[in-house]
mmCIF file of C-alpha atoms in Angstrom:
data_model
loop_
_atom_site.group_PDB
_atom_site.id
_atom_site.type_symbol
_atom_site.label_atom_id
_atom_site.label_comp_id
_atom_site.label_asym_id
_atom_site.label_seq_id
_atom_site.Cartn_x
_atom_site.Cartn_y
_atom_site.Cartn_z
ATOM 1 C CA UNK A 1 -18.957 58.624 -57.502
ATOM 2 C CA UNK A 2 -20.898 55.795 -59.052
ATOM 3 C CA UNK A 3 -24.083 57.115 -61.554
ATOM 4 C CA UNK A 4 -27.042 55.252 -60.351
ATOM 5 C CA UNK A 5 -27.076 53.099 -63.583
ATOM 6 C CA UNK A 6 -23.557 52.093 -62.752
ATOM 7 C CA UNK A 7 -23.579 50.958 -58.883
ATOM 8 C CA UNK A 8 -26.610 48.754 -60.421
ATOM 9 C CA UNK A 9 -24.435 47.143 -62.488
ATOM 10 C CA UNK A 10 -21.428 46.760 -60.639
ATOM 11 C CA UNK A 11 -23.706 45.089 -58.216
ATOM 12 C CA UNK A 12 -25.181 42.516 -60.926
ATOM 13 C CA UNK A 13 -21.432 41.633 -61.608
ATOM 14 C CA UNK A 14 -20.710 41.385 -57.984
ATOM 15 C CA UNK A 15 -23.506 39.090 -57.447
ATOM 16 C CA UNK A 16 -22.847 36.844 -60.787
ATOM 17 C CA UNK A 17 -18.888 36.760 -58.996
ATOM 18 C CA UNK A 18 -20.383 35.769 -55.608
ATOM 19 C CA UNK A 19 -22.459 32.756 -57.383
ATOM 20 C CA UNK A 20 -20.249 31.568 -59.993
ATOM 21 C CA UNK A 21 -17.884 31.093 -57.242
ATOM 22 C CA UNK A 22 -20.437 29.342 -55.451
ATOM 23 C CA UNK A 23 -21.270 27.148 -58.106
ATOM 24 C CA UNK A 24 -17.498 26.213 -58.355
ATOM 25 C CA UNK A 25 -17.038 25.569 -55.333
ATOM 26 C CA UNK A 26 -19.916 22.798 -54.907
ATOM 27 C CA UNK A 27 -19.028 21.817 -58.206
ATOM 28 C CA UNK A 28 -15.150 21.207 -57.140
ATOM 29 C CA UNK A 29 -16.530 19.707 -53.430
ATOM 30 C CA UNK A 30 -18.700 17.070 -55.257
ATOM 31 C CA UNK A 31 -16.231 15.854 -57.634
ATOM 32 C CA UNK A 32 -14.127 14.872 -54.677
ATOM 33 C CA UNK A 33 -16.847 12.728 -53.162
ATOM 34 C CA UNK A 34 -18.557 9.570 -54.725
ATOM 35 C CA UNK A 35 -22.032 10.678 -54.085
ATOM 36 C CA UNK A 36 -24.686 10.433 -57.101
ATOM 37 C CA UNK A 37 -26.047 13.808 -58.313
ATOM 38 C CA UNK A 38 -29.386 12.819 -55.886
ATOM 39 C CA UNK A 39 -27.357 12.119 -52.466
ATOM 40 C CA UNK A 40 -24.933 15.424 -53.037
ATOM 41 C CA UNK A 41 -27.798 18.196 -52.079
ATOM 42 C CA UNK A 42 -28.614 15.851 -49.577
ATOM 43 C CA UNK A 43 -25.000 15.631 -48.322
ATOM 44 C CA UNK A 44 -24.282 19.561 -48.767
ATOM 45 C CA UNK A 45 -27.703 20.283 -46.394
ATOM 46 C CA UNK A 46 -25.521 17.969 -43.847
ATOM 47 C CA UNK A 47 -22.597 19.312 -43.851
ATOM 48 C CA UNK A 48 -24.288 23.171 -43.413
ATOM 49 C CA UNK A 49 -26.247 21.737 -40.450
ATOM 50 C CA UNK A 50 -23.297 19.826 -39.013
ATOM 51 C CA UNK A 51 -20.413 22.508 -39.328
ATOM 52 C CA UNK A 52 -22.804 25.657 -38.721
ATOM 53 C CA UNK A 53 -25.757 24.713 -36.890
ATOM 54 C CA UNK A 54 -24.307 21.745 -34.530
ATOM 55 C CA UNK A 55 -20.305 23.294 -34.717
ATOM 56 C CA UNK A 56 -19.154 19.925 -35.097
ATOM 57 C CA UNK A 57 -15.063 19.247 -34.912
ATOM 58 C CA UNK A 58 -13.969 16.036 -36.266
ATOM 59 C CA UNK A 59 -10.327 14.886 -34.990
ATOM 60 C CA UNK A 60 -8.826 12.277 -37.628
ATOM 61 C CA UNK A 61 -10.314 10.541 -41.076
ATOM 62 C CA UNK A 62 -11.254 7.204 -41.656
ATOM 63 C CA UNK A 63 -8.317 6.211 -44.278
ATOM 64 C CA UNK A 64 -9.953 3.865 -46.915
ATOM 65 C CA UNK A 65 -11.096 5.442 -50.399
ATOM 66 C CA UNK A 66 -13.638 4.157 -52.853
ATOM 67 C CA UNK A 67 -12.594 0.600 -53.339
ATOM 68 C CA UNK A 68 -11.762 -0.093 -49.855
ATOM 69 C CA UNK A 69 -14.318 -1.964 -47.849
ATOM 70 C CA UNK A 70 -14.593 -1.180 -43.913
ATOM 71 C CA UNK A 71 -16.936 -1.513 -41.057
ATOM 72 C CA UNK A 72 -17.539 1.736 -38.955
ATOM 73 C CA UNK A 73 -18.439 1.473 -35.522
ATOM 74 C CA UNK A 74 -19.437 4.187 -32.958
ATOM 75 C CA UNK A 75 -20.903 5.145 -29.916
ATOM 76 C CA UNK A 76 -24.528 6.216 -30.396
ATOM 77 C CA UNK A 77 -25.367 9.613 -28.481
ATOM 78 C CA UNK A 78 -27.971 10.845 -30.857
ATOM 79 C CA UNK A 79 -30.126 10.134 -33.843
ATOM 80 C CA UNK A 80 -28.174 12.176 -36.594
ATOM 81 C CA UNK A 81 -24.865 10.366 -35.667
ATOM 82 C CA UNK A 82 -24.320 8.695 -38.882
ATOM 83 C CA UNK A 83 -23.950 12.948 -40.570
ATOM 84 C CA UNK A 84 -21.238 13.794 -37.988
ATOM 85 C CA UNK A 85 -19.649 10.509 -38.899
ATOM 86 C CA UNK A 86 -19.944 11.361 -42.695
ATOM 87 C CA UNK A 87 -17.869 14.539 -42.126
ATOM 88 C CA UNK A 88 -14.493 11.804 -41.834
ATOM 89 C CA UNK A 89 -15.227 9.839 -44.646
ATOM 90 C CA UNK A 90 -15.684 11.714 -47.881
ATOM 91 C CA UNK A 91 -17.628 9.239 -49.547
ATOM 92 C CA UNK A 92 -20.776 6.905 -48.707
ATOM 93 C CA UNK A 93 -21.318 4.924 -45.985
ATOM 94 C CA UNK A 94 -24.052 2.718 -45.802
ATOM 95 C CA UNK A 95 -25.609 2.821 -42.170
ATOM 96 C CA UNK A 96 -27.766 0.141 -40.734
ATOM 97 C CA UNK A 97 -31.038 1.981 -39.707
ATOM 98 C CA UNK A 98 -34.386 0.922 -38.105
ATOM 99 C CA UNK A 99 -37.098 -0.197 -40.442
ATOM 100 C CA UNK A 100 -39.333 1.928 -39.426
ATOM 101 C CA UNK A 101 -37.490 5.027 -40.104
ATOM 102 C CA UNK A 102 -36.274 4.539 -43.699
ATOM 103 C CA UNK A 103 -40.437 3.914 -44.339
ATOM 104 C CA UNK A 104 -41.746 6.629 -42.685
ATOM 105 C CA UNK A 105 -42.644 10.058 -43.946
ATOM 106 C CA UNK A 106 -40.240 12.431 -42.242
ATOM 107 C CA UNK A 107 -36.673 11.233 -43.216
ATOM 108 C CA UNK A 108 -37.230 7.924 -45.079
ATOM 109 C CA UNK A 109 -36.678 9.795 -48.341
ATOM 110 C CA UNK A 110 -33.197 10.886 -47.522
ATOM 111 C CA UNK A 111 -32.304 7.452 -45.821
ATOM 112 C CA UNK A 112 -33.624 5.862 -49.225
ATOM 113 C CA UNK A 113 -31.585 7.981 -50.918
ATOM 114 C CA UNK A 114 -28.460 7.750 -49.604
ATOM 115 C CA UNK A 115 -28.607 3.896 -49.394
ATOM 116 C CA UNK A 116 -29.002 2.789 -45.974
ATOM 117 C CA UNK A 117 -30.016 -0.792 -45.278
ATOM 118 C CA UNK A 118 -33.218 -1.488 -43.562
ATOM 119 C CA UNK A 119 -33.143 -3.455 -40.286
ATOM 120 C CA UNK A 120 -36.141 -5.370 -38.747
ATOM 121 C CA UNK A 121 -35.751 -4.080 -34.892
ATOM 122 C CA UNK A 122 -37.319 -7.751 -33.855
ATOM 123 C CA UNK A 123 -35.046 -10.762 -33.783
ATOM 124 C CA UNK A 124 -32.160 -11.064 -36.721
ATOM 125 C CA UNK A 125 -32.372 -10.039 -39.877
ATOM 126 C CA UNK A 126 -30.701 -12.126 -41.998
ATOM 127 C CA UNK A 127 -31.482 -10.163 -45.108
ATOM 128 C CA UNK A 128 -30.027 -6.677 -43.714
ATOM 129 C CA UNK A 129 -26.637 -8.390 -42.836
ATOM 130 C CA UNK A 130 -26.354 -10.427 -45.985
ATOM 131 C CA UNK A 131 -26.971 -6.590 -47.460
ATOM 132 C CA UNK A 132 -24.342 -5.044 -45.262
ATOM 133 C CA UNK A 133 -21.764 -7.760 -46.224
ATOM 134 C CA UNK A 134 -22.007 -7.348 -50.013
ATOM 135 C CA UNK A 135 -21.230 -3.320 -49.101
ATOM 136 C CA UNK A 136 -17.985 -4.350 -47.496
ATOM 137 C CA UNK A 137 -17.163 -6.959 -49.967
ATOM 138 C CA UNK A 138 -17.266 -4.895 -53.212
ATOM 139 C CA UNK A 139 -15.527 -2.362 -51.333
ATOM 140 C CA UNK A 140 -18.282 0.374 -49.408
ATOM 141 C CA UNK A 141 -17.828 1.335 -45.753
ATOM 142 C CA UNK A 142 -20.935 -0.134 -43.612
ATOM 143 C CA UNK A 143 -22.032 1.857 -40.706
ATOM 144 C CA UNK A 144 -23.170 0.373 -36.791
ATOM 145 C CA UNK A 145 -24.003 1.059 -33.824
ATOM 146 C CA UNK A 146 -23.436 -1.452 -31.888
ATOM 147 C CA UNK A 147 -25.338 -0.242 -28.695
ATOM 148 C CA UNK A 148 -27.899 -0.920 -31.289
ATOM 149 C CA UNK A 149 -30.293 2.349 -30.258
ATOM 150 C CA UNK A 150 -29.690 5.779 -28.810
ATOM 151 C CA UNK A 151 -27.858 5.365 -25.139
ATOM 152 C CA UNK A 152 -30.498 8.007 -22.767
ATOM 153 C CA UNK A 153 -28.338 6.651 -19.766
ATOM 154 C CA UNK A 154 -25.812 8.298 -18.035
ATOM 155 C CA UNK A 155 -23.362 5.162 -18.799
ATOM 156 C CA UNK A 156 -20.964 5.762 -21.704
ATOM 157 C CA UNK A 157 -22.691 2.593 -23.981
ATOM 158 C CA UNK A 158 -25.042 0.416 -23.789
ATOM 159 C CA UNK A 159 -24.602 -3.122 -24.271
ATOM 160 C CA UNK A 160 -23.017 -3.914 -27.255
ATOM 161 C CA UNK A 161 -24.277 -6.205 -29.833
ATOM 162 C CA UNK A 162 -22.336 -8.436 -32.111
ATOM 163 C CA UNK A 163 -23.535 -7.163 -35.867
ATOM 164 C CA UNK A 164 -20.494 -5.244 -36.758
ATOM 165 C CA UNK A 165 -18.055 -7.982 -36.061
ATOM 166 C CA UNK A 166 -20.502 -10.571 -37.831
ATOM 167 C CA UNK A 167 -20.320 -8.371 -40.813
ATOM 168 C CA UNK A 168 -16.871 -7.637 -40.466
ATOM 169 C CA UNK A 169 -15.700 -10.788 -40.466
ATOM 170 C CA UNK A 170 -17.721 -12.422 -43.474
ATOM 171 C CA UNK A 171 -16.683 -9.553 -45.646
ATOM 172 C CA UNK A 172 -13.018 -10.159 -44.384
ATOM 173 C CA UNK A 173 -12.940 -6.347 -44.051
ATOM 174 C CA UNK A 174 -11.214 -3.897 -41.190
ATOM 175 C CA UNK A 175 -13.138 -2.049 -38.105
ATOM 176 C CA UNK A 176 -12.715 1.651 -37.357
ATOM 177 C CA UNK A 177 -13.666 2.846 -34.409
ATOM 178 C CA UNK A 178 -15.631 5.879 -33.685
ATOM 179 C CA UNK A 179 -16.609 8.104 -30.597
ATOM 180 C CA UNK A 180 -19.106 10.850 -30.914
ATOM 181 C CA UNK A 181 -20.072 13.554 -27.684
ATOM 182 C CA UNK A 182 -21.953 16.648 -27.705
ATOM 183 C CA UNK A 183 -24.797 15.571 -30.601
ATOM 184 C CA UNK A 184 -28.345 17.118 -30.568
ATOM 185 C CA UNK A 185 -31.316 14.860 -29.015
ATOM 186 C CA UNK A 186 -34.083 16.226 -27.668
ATOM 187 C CA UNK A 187 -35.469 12.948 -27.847
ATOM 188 C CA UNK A 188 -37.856 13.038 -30.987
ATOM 189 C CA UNK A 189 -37.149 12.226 -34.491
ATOM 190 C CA UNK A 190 -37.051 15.648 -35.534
ATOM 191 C CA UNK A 191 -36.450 18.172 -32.560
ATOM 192 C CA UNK A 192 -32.768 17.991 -32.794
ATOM 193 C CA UNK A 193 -32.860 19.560 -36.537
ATOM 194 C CA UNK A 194 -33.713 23.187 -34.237
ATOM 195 C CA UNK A 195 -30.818 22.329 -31.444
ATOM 196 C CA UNK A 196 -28.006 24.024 -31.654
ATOM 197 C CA UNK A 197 -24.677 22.062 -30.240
ATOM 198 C CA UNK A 198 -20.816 21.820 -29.961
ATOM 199 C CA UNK A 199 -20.662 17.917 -31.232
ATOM 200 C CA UNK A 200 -16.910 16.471 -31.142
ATOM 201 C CA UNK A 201 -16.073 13.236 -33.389
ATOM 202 C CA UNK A 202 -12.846 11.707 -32.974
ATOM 203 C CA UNK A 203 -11.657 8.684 -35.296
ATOM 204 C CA UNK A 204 -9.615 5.914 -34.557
ATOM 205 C CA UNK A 205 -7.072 3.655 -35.842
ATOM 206 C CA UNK A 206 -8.331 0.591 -37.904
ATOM 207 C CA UNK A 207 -8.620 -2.915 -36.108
ATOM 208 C CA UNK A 208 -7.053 -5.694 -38.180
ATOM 209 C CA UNK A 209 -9.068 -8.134 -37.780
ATOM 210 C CA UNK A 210 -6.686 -10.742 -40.374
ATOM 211 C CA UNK A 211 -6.221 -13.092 -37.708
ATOM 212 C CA UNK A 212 -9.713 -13.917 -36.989
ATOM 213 C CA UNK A 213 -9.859 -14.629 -41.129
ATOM 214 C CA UNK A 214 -9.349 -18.165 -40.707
ATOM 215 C CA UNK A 215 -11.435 -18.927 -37.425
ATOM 216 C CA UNK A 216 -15.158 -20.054 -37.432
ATOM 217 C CA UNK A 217 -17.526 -17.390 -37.852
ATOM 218 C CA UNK A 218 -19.548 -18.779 -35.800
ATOM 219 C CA UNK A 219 -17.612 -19.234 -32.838
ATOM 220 C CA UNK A 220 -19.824 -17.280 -30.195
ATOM 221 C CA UNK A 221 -16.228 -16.369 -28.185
ATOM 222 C CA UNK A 222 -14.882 -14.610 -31.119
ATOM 223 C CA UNK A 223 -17.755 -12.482 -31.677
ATOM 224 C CA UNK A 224 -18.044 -11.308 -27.972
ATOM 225 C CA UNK A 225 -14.159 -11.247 -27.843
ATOM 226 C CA UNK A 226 -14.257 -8.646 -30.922
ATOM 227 C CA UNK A 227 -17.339 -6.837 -29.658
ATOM 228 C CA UNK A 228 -15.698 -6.117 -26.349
ATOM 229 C CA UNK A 229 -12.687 -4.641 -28.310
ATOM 230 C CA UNK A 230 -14.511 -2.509 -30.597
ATOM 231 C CA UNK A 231 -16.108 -1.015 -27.654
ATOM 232 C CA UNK A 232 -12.828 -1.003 -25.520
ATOM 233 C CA UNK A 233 -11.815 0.907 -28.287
ATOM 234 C CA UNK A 234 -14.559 3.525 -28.790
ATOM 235 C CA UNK A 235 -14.056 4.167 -24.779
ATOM 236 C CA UNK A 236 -10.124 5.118 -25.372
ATOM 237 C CA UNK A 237 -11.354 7.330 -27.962
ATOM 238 C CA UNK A 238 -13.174 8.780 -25.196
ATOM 239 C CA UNK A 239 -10.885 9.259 -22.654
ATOM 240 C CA UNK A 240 -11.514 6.450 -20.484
ATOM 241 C CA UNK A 241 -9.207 3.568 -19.939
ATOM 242 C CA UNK A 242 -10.170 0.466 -18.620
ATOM 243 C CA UNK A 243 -13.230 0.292 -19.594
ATOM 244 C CA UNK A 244 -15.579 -2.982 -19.312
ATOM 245 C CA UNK A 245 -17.791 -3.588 -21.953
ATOM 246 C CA UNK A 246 -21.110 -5.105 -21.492
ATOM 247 C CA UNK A 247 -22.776 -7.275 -24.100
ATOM 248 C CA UNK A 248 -26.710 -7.475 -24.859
ATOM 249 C CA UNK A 249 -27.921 -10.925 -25.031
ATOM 250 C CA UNK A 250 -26.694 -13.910 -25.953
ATOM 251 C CA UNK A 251 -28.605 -15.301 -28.614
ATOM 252 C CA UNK A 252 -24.774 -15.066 -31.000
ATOM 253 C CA UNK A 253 -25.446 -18.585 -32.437
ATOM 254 C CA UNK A 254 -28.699 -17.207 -34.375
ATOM 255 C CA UNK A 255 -26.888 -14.255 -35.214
ATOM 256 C CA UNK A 256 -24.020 -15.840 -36.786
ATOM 257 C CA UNK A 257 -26.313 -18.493 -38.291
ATOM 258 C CA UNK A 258 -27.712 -15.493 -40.150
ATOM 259 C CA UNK A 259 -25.395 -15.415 -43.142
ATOM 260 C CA UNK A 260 -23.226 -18.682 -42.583
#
């Protein structure tokens, strides 16, 4: 049996065991990602709130590394999407989020921080999308929704809007499609952080979009032809075939106007 002075000291050893392996462990997870020394705690709160808290399961990976431009679209079912999303990447994405929440007090710190790119929620903003297509260009992954806010309905999306093939297309990058179920909204801005949930992501195959390359951006008919698809695509990843899209608006000639 241990002398007193002895189980104290095994147990200092124990515990400098249990956090040097901690420390190597972060150490070896953030040396596989390509997030600066601020976004990595950041990222490492996510990932405990997304694996533990909200038991997420992610089915498939979105299959471009650092270098490799791409547009991510998903379904938008609740307003910490974009972490669950995260969780198939490995690396940055840079996620086009309301104005108003990368200023305010709560979580503007964290969405400054980890790069997002500010979007004016009235009319087009050409500056955001000229952002969002110097991401893909130089070889980032750019984040939308293309419902363009949280869907409250009992429909599967919203309208979609024609950003992410806009972007998309001026970057000459690919799409991959995204479908999210099961994420925490109570509604607020900050409620869901105490929800717990069973949140399933499934990832799907990129959309070549090469053969739109050499057509006219600013053909309205191509953008609602390749909105429609990334949402027909977002509803197989759901499990239901068949599905008609519905667009929001119609005002694609200022859109596309935006960064021609």
């Amino acid at each position: 049996m241990l002398s007193p002075a002895n189980t104290a000291v095994l147990a200092c050893v124990v515990l400098v065991v249990l956090i040097a392996t901690l420390v190597t462990w972060i150490v070896r997870i953030y040396r596989r990602t390509s997030f600066t020394l601020a976004q990595f705690p950041v990222y490492m709160f996510s990932l405990a709130m997304t694996r533990v808290l909200w038991r997420a399961r992610v089915e498939g990976s979105v299959p471009f590394g650092p270098g490799q431009g791409a547009v991510i679209v998903c379904n938008h079912a609740g307003p910490i999407d974009p972490a669950f999303v995260a969780l198939a990447c490995g690396r940055q994405v840079h996620w086009m989020v309301a104005r108003e929440f990368v200023e305010g007090l709560l979580f503007g710190w964290a969405l400054r921080i980890l790069q997002v790119i500010p979007v004016g929620r009235g009319g087009i903003d050409t500056a955001a999308t000229k952002l969002a297509v110097r991401y893909a260009q130089r070889g980032d992954l750019v984040g939308l929704f293309p419902e363009g806010r949280i869907n409250e309905t009992r429909e599967l999306m919203l309208p979609g809007r024609p950003g992410a093939a806009l972007i998309a297309l001026r970057a000459r990058v690919p799409v991959v499609p995204c479908y999210i179920s099961g994420s925490p909204n109570d509604g607020t801005s900050w409620g869901f952080l105490f929800l717990p949930a069973k949140t399933y992501l499934k990832v799907g195959q990129p959309i070549d979009l090469s053969e739109y390359f050499d057509r006219e951006v600013r053909d309205r008919d191509v953008l609602e032809e390749l909105t429609k698809r990334f949402m027909v695509e977002i509803a197989a990843l759901a499990g239901v075939p068949n599905y008609q899209p519905r667009l929001a608006g119609k005002n694609w000639k200022t859109a596309a106007s935006a960064v021609s």
